[in-house]
Each structure stands twice: as C-alpha cells, then as structure tokens.
C-alpha cells in the first residue's frame, strides 16, 4: 500500500458513497470513479433497465469485471455499488491494491436519503422501508467484515471526508484499532 493506492468506498445504498467519494477525490486531486455511472455508460442504459432486461446476474458480472479492472489501476477514489460486497472476490481484489472503507448509516437515515430515488431496482419491490430492513439484514455480515468503518449518520460531508482521510493516512493500524475498540467492553461500564 502506498500514497497512490486506490480508496474504495463500499456500503449499503444511501450511505453516502457517491457524495463522499466525489468530495474526497476533489480534496485529494484524484480521479473519481462511480462504478454505477460507468456501468450504465458501458451498458448504454440505466441500472433499472439492466436489471429488467438482462437480469441481476448480468449486472453482477459487469460489476465484477469492472472491479478487476479498477484493482489494476491506482490513485483513484472509487464509489462502488451497494452490492459489491456480495462477491467476496471484489473485496479481496480491491483490498489487495487499495484501502477499502465501509460507510454505514442508520436505516431511517438511509430511507430518507433514498426516498426520492427511482434508480435503485432492489428498492422498488414493495415497501422501501421493509426492503431496506430485509436487505440490510441479509447483507450485514458482508459489510461488518470490512475492518474500516465510518458512520455517516448525522454528520456533514466535511466531517465524514475528514474521518475517511484520517483512516486512510494511518492505514491498517488505525483500522485494526477501531475494530478492537468496537469489540472491547467500555472502559467505565455503567453500574
Ligand atoms: C445495488 C446498489 C446500487 C446499484 C444497484 C444495486 C445493491 O448502487 O449498484 O442498484 O445491490 O445494493 P448504490 O449503492 O450506489 O445505490
């Protein structure tokens, strides 16, 4: 890992990957890649149409091929789609050459952020709040497995970017410490 290693933001839909990725890339003077936008350009159609006409497995294959391609480049800030964690090979390849950071947010905050969105086919089937809850439940272990985590709930873009940059600068040591702190009992447990 070095100063030109990619920074890859993963996390559930609505956790802020695109907004934070763009601001971070701007600060670091790096190119920003939003995987969803690029995949739509390559397919020549929006994601809901890829899902509807070609099926989710085709989208996941495109996502996988693109992850392999991006892992071979450097100096990028990458916002991955929320489902990138479903294939562990993606995280393995991204982690081999870059810093993977998982953004998270409270379910009601996610709902608020995605409520106006019509480009997320997985949230279009039934009640959005229920879909978020179910999908989060199904995927939680994938997101939790990423050592670097940043909670974006109730924070400004500036605060989140600073937090991500701090994690990135100290690399793995800080991430390991964060995990340890999360799993340790509180220093002064309540009586
Ligand atoms: C998906 C998340 C979306 C997009 C696609 C599938 C998912 O990206 O890749 O709709 O499976 O969580 P965002 O997380 O950017 O919304």
XYZ file of N, CA and C and ligand atoms in Angstrom:
589
model
N 0.846 -1.200 0.000
C 0.000 0.000 0.000
C 0.883 1.251 0.000
N 0.579 2.207 -0.821
C 1.364 3.438 -0.824
C 0.442 4.646 -1.050
N 1.073 5.800 -1.251
C 0.258 7.026 -1.304
C -0.600 7.116 -2.558
N -0.387 6.240 -3.516
C -1.250 6.285 -4.705
C -2.247 5.125 -4.732
N -2.307 4.369 -3.637
C -3.267 3.262 -3.591
C -4.691 3.804 -3.722
N -5.527 3.041 -4.394
C -6.930 3.455 -4.532
C -7.610 3.540 -3.167
N -8.619 4.393 -3.090
C -9.506 4.410 -1.923
C -10.868 3.978 -2.441
N -11.399 2.902 -1.870
C -12.657 2.341 -2.366
C -13.720 2.440 -1.285
N -14.799 3.149 -1.591
C -15.907 3.286 -0.635
C -16.971 2.256 -0.960
N -17.267 1.427 0.028
C -18.342 0.452 -0.130
C -19.391 0.757 0.943
N -20.489 0.040 0.913
C -21.540 0.270 1.908
C -22.907 0.170 1.259
N -23.915 0.053 2.086
C -25.298 -0.094 1.613
C -25.727 1.151 0.828
N -26.772 0.982 0.022
C -27.346 2.121 -0.716
C -27.669 3.261 0.266
N -27.403 4.477 -0.149
C -27.771 5.633 0.666
C -26.847 5.910 1.840
N -25.693 5.271 1.861
C -24.771 5.555 2.973
C -23.828 6.716 2.635
N -23.877 7.192 1.385
C -23.115 8.401 1.041
C -21.885 8.167 0.182
N -21.782 7.003 -0.428
C -20.556 6.668 -1.170
C -20.242 7.668 -2.293
N -21.272 8.019 -3.060
C -21.026 8.920 -4.195
C -20.686 10.333 -3.720
N -21.474 10.855 -2.795
C -21.247 12.220 -2.296
C -19.874 12.331 -1.638
N -19.575 11.375 -0.774
C -18.292 11.423 -0.055
C -17.130 11.162 -1.012
N -17.330 10.199 -1.919
C -16.275 9.865 -2.882
C -15.899 11.063 -3.726
N -16.913 11.772 -4.190
C -16.650 12.933 -5.046
C -15.895 14.026 -4.260
N -16.340 14.284 -3.031
C -15.688 15.328 -2.211
C -14.253 14.922 -1.855
N -14.084 13.647 -1.564
C -12.751 13.140 -1.202
C -11.795 13.239 -2.397
N -12.284 12.831 -3.567
C -11.453 12.884 -4.780
C -11.051 14.324 -5.074
N -11.994 15.225 -4.848
C -11.740 16.640 -5.076
C -10.613 17.124 -4.165
N -10.715 16.793 -2.885
C -9.689 17.222 -1.918
C -8.329 16.623 -2.237
N -8.329 15.353 -2.638
C -7.064 14.654 -2.870
C -6.531 14.846 -4.290
N -7.304 15.575 -5.094
C -6.952 15.806 -6.508
C -6.741 14.476 -7.230
N -7.698 13.595 -7.036
C -7.647 12.296 -7.716
C -8.838 12.163 -8.654
N -8.730 11.231 -9.574
C -9.898 10.924 -10.400
C -10.908 10.164 -9.555
N -12.186 10.453 -9.818
C -13.268 9.780 -9.102
C -13.995 8.847 -10.061
N -14.214 7.613 -9.629
C -14.979 6.664 -10.443
C -16.206 6.222 -9.663
N -17.379 6.529 -10.204
C -18.616 5.995 -9.629
C -18.958 4.762 -10.465
N -18.830 3.595 -9.868
C -18.977 2.363 -10.653
C -20.333 2.277 -11.345
N -21.397 2.675 -10.630
C -22.743 2.587 -11.223
C -22.864 3.457 -12.478
N -22.342 4.666 -12.378
C -22.443 5.586 -13.528
C -21.681 5.029 -14.725
N -20.482 4.501 -14.441
C -19.662 3.952 -15.521
C -20.303 2.694 -16.123
N -20.887 1.861 -15.266
C -21.530 0.635 -15.779
C -22.745 0.983 -16.637
N -23.466 2.023 -16.235
C -24.612 2.461 -17.048
C -24.129 2.955 -18.412
N -23.013 3.692 -18.408
C -22.478 4.202 -19.674
C -22.043 3.034 -20.569
N -21.418 2.049 -19.958
C -20.944 0.902 -20.751
C -22.109 0.095 -21.322
N -23.158 -0.042 -20.509
C -24.315 -0.837 -20.949
C -25.208 -0.033 -21.893
N -25.056 1.292 -21.842
C -25.892 2.149 -22.683
C -27.316 2.241 -22.176
N -27.511 1.922 -20.896
C -28.853 2.050 -20.319
C -28.753 2.139 -18.799
N -29.767 2.697 -18.146
C -29.721 2.840 -16.690
C -29.833 1.488 -15.970
N -29.385 1.469 -14.729
C -29.358 0.209 -13.959
C -30.730 -0.481 -13.889
N -31.827 0.245 -13.651
C -33.111 -0.476 -13.609
C -33.384 -1.247 -14.901
N -32.942 -0.697 -16.044
C -33.156 -1.425 -17.305
C -32.209 -2.612 -17.440
N -30.993 -2.484 -16.921
C -30.073 -3.642 -16.951
C -30.714 -4.780 -16.151
N -31.233 -4.433 -14.949
C -31.871 -5.453 -14.107
C -33.082 -6.056 -14.819
N -33.916 -5.187 -15.408
C -35.173 -5.655 -16.009
C -34.942 -6.448 -17.294
N -34.009 -6.002 -18.122
C -33.854 -6.626 -19.443
C -32.814 -7.739 -19.460
N -31.769 -7.589 -18.649
C -30.679 -8.581 -18.692
C -30.637 -9.447 -17.431
N -31.175 -8.915 -16.333
C -31.183 -9.667 -15.078
C -30.048 -9.257 -14.156
N -30.285 -9.451 -12.861
C -29.265 -9.051 -11.868
C -27.927 -9.785 -12.063
N -27.935 -11.106 -12.396
C -26.636 -11.792 -12.556
C -25.745 -11.132 -13.615
N -26.352 -10.605 -14.683
C -25.555 -9.935 -15.721
C -24.936 -8.667 -15.140
N -25.729 -7.922 -14.349
C -25.200 -6.713 -13.711
C -24.039 -7.077 -12.779
N -24.191 -8.143 -12.005
C -23.131 -8.544 -11.057
C -21.856 -8.957 -11.806
N -22.014 -9.554 -12.985
C -20.859 -9.965 -13.791
C -20.124 -8.706 -14.295
N -20.917 -7.738 -14.755
C -20.312 -6.483 -15.241
C -19.567 -5.792 -14.102
N -20.209 -5.798 -12.929
C -19.629 -5.180 -11.734
C -18.309 -5.881 -11.371
N -18.332 -7.207 -11.453
C -17.141 -7.997 -11.117
C -15.980 -7.685 -12.087
N -16.292 -7.687 -13.381
C -15.252 -7.410 -14.386
C -14.654 -6.018 -14.179
N -15.525 -5.077 -13.838
C -15.061 -3.698 -13.639
C -14.202 -3.599 -12.368
N -14.570 -4.349 -11.345
C -13.781 -4.341 -10.101
C -12.361 -4.860 -10.379
N -12.269 -5.900 -11.194
C -10.949 -6.451 -11.546
C -10.135 -5.376 -12.268
N -10.784 -4.714 -13.200
C -10.117 -3.669 -13.989
C -9.639 -2.522 -13.087
N -10.491 -2.065 -12.190
C -10.138 -0.939 -11.319
C -9.040 -1.303 -10.328
N -9.019 -2.566 -9.902
C -7.996 -3.010 -8.941
C -6.599 -2.937 -9.536
N -6.531 -2.896 -10.851
C -5.217 -2.836 -11.521
C -4.768 -1.399 -11.740
N -5.634 -0.442 -11.415
C -5.262 0.966 -11.581
C -4.910 1.552 -10.210
N -4.451 2.800 -10.188
C -4.191 3.412 -8.886
C -4.530 4.894 -8.890
N -4.379 5.488 -7.690
C -4.633 6.924 -7.490
C -6.098 7.323 -7.720
N -6.994 6.372 -7.542
C -8.412 6.644 -7.765
C -9.167 6.694 -6.441
N -10.262 7.440 -6.436
C -11.282 7.275 -5.393
C -12.460 6.614 -6.101
N -12.898 5.482 -5.552
C -13.940 4.687 -6.213
C -15.163 4.578 -5.299
N -16.333 4.886 -5.843
C -17.583 4.609 -5.117
C -18.171 3.357 -5.750
N -18.224 2.276 -4.983
C -18.766 1.023 -5.506
C -20.278 0.996 -5.302
N -20.966 0.132 -6.031
C -22.393 -0.064 -5.798
C -22.594 -0.838 -4.499
N -23.768 -0.694 -3.913
C -24.031 -1.312 -2.610
C -23.879 -2.825 -2.581
N -24.017 -3.470 -3.756
C -23.952 -4.930 -3.785
C -22.565 -5.482 -4.076
N -21.567 -4.622 -4.111
C -20.206 -5.073 -4.468
C -19.697 -6.123 -3.467
N -20.170 -6.021 -2.226
C -19.699 -6.936 -1.163
C -20.237 -8.359 -1.343
N -21.257 -8.534 -2.195
C -21.887 -9.849 -2.319
C -20.930 -10.878 -2.911
N -19.967 -10.397 -3.691
C -18.940 -11.304 -4.212
C -17.636 -11.009 -3.476
N -17.216 -11.900 -2.587
C -16.019 -11.639 -1.763
C -14.766 -11.409 -2.609
N -14.766 -11.913 -3.844
C -13.603 -11.685 -4.716
C -13.391 -10.189 -4.977
N -14.493 -9.441 -5.041
C -14.375 -7.992 -5.277
C -13.610 -7.327 -4.138
N -13.980 -7.675 -2.923
C -13.337 -7.046 -1.758
C -11.885 -7.520 -1.647
N -11.681 -8.785 -1.942
C -10.299 -9.306 -1.913
C -9.426 -8.533 -2.902
N -9.887 -8.360 -4.129
C -9.082 -7.676 -5.152
C -8.893 -6.195 -4.828
N -9.957 -5.547 -4.385
C -9.829 -4.130 -4.027
C -8.858 -3.958 -2.851
N -8.947 -4.858 -1.876
C -8.103 -4.727 -0.678
C -6.637 -5.013 -0.985
N -6.387 -5.798 -2.009
C -5.004 -6.148 -2.336
C -4.223 -4.935 -2.821
N -4.919 -3.975 -3.431
C -4.201 -2.829 -4.004
C -4.724 -1.486 -3.504
N -5.659 -1.506 -2.575
C -6.221 -0.228 -2.127
C -6.797 -0.303 -0.723
N -7.313 0.838 -0.281
C -7.925 0.946 1.049
C -9.438 0.850 0.896
N -10.020 -0.174 1.458
C -11.479 -0.334 1.367
C -12.102 0.207 2.644
N -13.039 1.128 2.490
C -13.700 1.731 3.647
C -15.205 1.548 3.495
N -15.828 1.067 4.551
C -17.271 0.826 4.507
C -18.009 1.984 5.183
N -18.878 2.643 4.432
C -19.718 3.681 5.025
C -21.001 3.030 5.519
N -21.470 3.486 6.653
C -22.748 2.959 7.131
C -23.641 4.103 7.601
N -24.925 3.805 7.748
C -25.889 4.809 8.197
C -27.069 4.080 8.817
N -27.784 4.786 9.671
C -28.958 4.193 10.317
C -30.051 3.968 9.267
N -30.857 2.885 9.407
C -31.879 2.578 8.406
C -32.834 3.737 8.112
N -33.238 4.507 9.129
C -34.170 5.603 8.835
C -33.493 6.728 8.063
N -32.187 6.884 8.298
C -31.415 7.877 7.524
C -31.273 7.397 6.073
N -31.033 6.099 5.896
C -30.935 5.530 4.541
C -32.260 5.755 3.809
N -33.355 5.463 4.496
C -34.681 5.635 3.885
C -34.887 7.080 3.441
N -34.513 8.006 4.303
C -34.674 9.421 3.980
C -33.851 9.779 2.726
N -32.612 9.254 2.683
C -31.729 9.609 1.567
C -32.170 9.000 0.240
N -32.790 7.808 0.289
C -33.138 7.153 -0.989
C -34.610 7.333 -1.356
N -35.344 8.044 -0.519
C -36.803 8.074 -0.723
C -37.203 8.663 -2.083
N -36.441 9.623 -2.595
C -36.812 10.211 -3.888
C -36.241 9.445 -5.070
N -35.432 8.424 -4.791
C -34.697 7.754 -5.867
C -35.532 6.728 -6.617
N -35.365 6.703 -7.940
C -36.077 5.723 -8.766
C -35.082 4.841 -9.525
N -33.796 4.986 -9.183
C -32.815 4.237 -9.963
C -32.205 3.071 -9.182
N -32.924 2.639 -8.129
C -32.401 1.511 -7.359
C -33.424 0.375 -7.434
N -33.284 -0.504 -8.430
C -34.313 -1.521 -8.665
C -34.588 -2.412 -7.464
N -33.579 -2.621 -6.619
C -33.784 -3.530 -5.485
C -34.685 -2.911 -4.411
N -34.890 -1.591 -4.490
C -35.767 -0.945 -3.502
C -37.145 -0.649 -4.079
N -37.360 -1.084 -5.308
C -38.635 -0.784 -5.970
C -39.682 -1.883 -5.768
N -39.231 -2.997 -5.166
C -40.181 -4.105 -4.991
C -40.800 -4.030 -3.600
N -41.981 -3.439 -3.516
C -42.678 -3.348 -2.231
C -42.303 -2.117 -1.443
N -42.580 -2.186 -0.152
C -42.358 -1.050 0.734
C -40.850 -0.793 0.912
N -40.418 0.444 0.675
C -38.977 0.776 0.700
C -38.356 0.490 2.068
N -39.066 0.906 3.126
C -38.512 0.733 4.478
C -38.290 -0.749 4.780
N -39.257 -1.575 4.362
C -39.135 -3.020 4.602
C -37.999 -3.624 3.791
N -37.897 -3.184 2.527
C -36.833 -3.690 1.648
C -35.464 -3.357 2.243
N -35.342 -2.113 2.742
C -34.063 -1.694 3.324
C -33.733 -2.586 4.518
N -34.735 -2.782 5.362
C -34.511 -3.588 6.559
C -34.094 -5.025 6.199
N -34.822 -5.624 5.232
C -34.522 -7.007 4.840
C -33.156 -7.138 4.193
N -32.872 -6.225 3.256
C -31.588 -6.314 2.554
C -30.423 -6.067 3.512
N -30.620 -5.087 4.413
C -29.560 -4.806 5.391
C -29.283 -6.040 6.239
N -30.379 -6.686 6.640
C -30.248 -7.888 7.462
C -29.478 -8.986 6.714
N -29.850 -9.175 5.449
C -29.190 -10.218 4.636
C -27.707 -9.923 4.424
N -27.376 -8.646 4.324
C -26.010 -8.284 3.932
C -25.115 -7.836 5.077
N -25.710 -7.667 6.263
C -24.966 -7.062 7.368
C -23.589 -7.686 7.566
N -23.531 -9.026 7.499
C -22.245 -9.694 7.774
C -21.182 -9.338 6.741
N -21.622 -9.064 5.507
C -20.642 -8.665 4.475
C -20.078 -7.282 4.804
N -20.969 -6.357 5.162
C -20.495 -5.001 5.475
C -19.657 -5.003 6.761
N -20.116 -5.761 7.755
C -19.394 -5.785 9.031
C -17.990 -6.378 8.901
N -17.794 -7.183 7.856
C -16.489 -7.844 7.687
C -15.402 -6.870 7.211
N -15.790 -5.666 6.794
C -14.779 -4.687 6.347
C -14.199 -4.019 7.597
N -12.878 -4.091 7.790
C -12.300 -3.547 9.029
C -12.487 -2.036 9.196
N -12.412 -1.262 8.115
C -12.546 0.199 8.231
C -13.998 0.601 8.050
N -14.581 1.194 9.077
C -15.997 1.577 9.041
C -16.134 3.047 9.406
N -16.968 3.763 8.680
C -17.263 5.154 9.042
C -18.776 5.333 9.038
N -19.302 5.771 10.174
C -20.740 6.015 10.274
C -21.039 7.430 9.763
N -21.954 7.531 8.820
C -22.229 8.838 8.206
C -23.494 9.489 8.762
N -24.181 8.805 9.668
C -25.449 9.346 10.183
C -25.222 10.645 10.954
N -25.976 11.677 10.579
C -25.944 12.942 11.324
C -24.650 13.724 11.197
N -23.814 13.380 10.217
C -22.549 14.122 10.067
C -22.549 14.889 8.753
N -21.768 15.950 8.701
C -21.653 16.711 7.458
C -20.679 16.010 6.517
N -20.769 16.377 5.239
C -19.842 15.798 4.246
C -18.406 16.062 4.677
N -18.172 17.291 5.146
C -16.823 17.683 5.547
C -16.311 16.801 6.693
N -17.165 16.565 7.673
C -16.753 15.721 8.814
C -16.439 14.295 8.351
N -17.269 13.782 7.465
C -17.072 12.400 7.009
C -15.788 12.272 6.182
N -15.576 13.257 5.302
C -14.361 13.217 4.468
C -13.120 13.267 5.369
N -13.169 14.105 6.392
C -12.029 14.197 7.318
C -11.791 12.855 8.009
N -12.886 12.228 8.431
C -12.769 10.931 9.109
C -12.156 9.876 8.182
N -12.630 9.869 6.950
C -12.109 8.897 5.975
C -10.625 9.166 5.722
N -10.271 10.426 5.597
C -8.869 10.760 5.342
C -7.979 10.346 6.508
N -8.492 10.513 7.732
C -7.704 10.115 8.902
C -7.447 8.613 8.867
N -8.485 7.853 8.569
C -8.329 6.391 8.494
C -7.316 6.023 7.428
N -7.438 6.694 6.306
C -6.603 6.381 5.154
C -5.137 6.682 5.449
N -4.879 7.807 6.112
C -3.487 8.191 6.349
C -2.749 7.238 7.277
N -3.450 6.737 8.284
C -2.747 5.848 9.200
C -2.878 4.392 8.793
N -3.658 4.154 7.764
C -3.723 2.814 7.189
C -4.251 1.766 8.128
N -3.773 0.543 7.927
C -4.334 -0.620 8.596
C -4.265 -0.582 10.107
N -3.213 0.062 10.662
C -3.049 0.041 12.115
C -4.265 0.666 12.798
N -4.692 1.814 12.272
C -5.830 2.509 12.868
C -7.117 1.676 12.698
N -7.212 1.050 11.516
C -8.414 0.261 11.265
C -8.501 -0.886 12.256
N -7.376 -1.547 12.491
C -7.374 -2.658 13.431
C -7.760 -2.155 14.815
N -7.219 -0.965 15.174
C -7.516 -0.388 16.487
C -8.999 -0.070 16.604
N -9.588 0.410 15.501
C -11.011 0.754 15.523
C -11.832 -0.487 15.800
N -11.457 -1.576 15.149
C -12.195 -2.828 15.341
C -12.062 -3.284 16.787
N -10.817 -3.195 17.292
C -10.581 -3.636 18.670
C -11.417 -2.814 19.640
N -11.447 -1.487 19.398
C -12.198 -0.597 20.296
C -13.685 -0.936 20.263
N -14.160 -1.298 19.067
C -15.587 -1.589 18.938
C -15.958 -2.862 19.690
N -15.032 -3.834 19.703
C -15.398 -5.107 20.326
C -15.026 -5.158 21.811
N -14.249 -4.143 22.274
C -13.850 -4.159 23.681
C -14.984 -3.669 24.575
N -15.033 -4.125 25.855
C -16.055 -3.598 26.755
C -15.755 -2.139 27.073
N -16.764 -1.326 27.445
C -16.489 0.075 27.752
C -15.508 0.188 28.909
N -14.680 1.272 28.888
C -13.655 1.445 29.909
C -14.292 1.589 31.298
N -15.406 2.328 31.373
C -16.100 2.532 32.656
C -17.527 2.033 32.524
N -17.732 0.722 32.614
C -19.091 0.232 32.409
C -20.069 0.842 33.425
N -21.267 1.096 32.954
C -22.271 1.658 33.858
C -22.558 0.670 34.976
N -22.801 1.176 36.208
C -23.018 0.242 37.327
C -24.289 -0.573 37.121
C -27.206 -2.033 -5.541
C -26.857 -0.729 -5.260
C -26.845 0.334 -6.280
C -26.659 -0.255 -7.682
C -27.658 -1.340 -7.923
C -27.564 -2.487 -6.918
C -27.200 -3.025 -4.461
O -25.793 1.247 -6.009
O -25.366 -0.753 -7.852
O -28.943 -0.768 -7.890
O -27.269 -4.228 -4.753
O -27.106 -2.622 -3.279
P -25.829 2.351 -4.815
O -25.362 1.681 -3.578
O -24.866 3.380 -5.290
O -27.217 2.854 -4.730
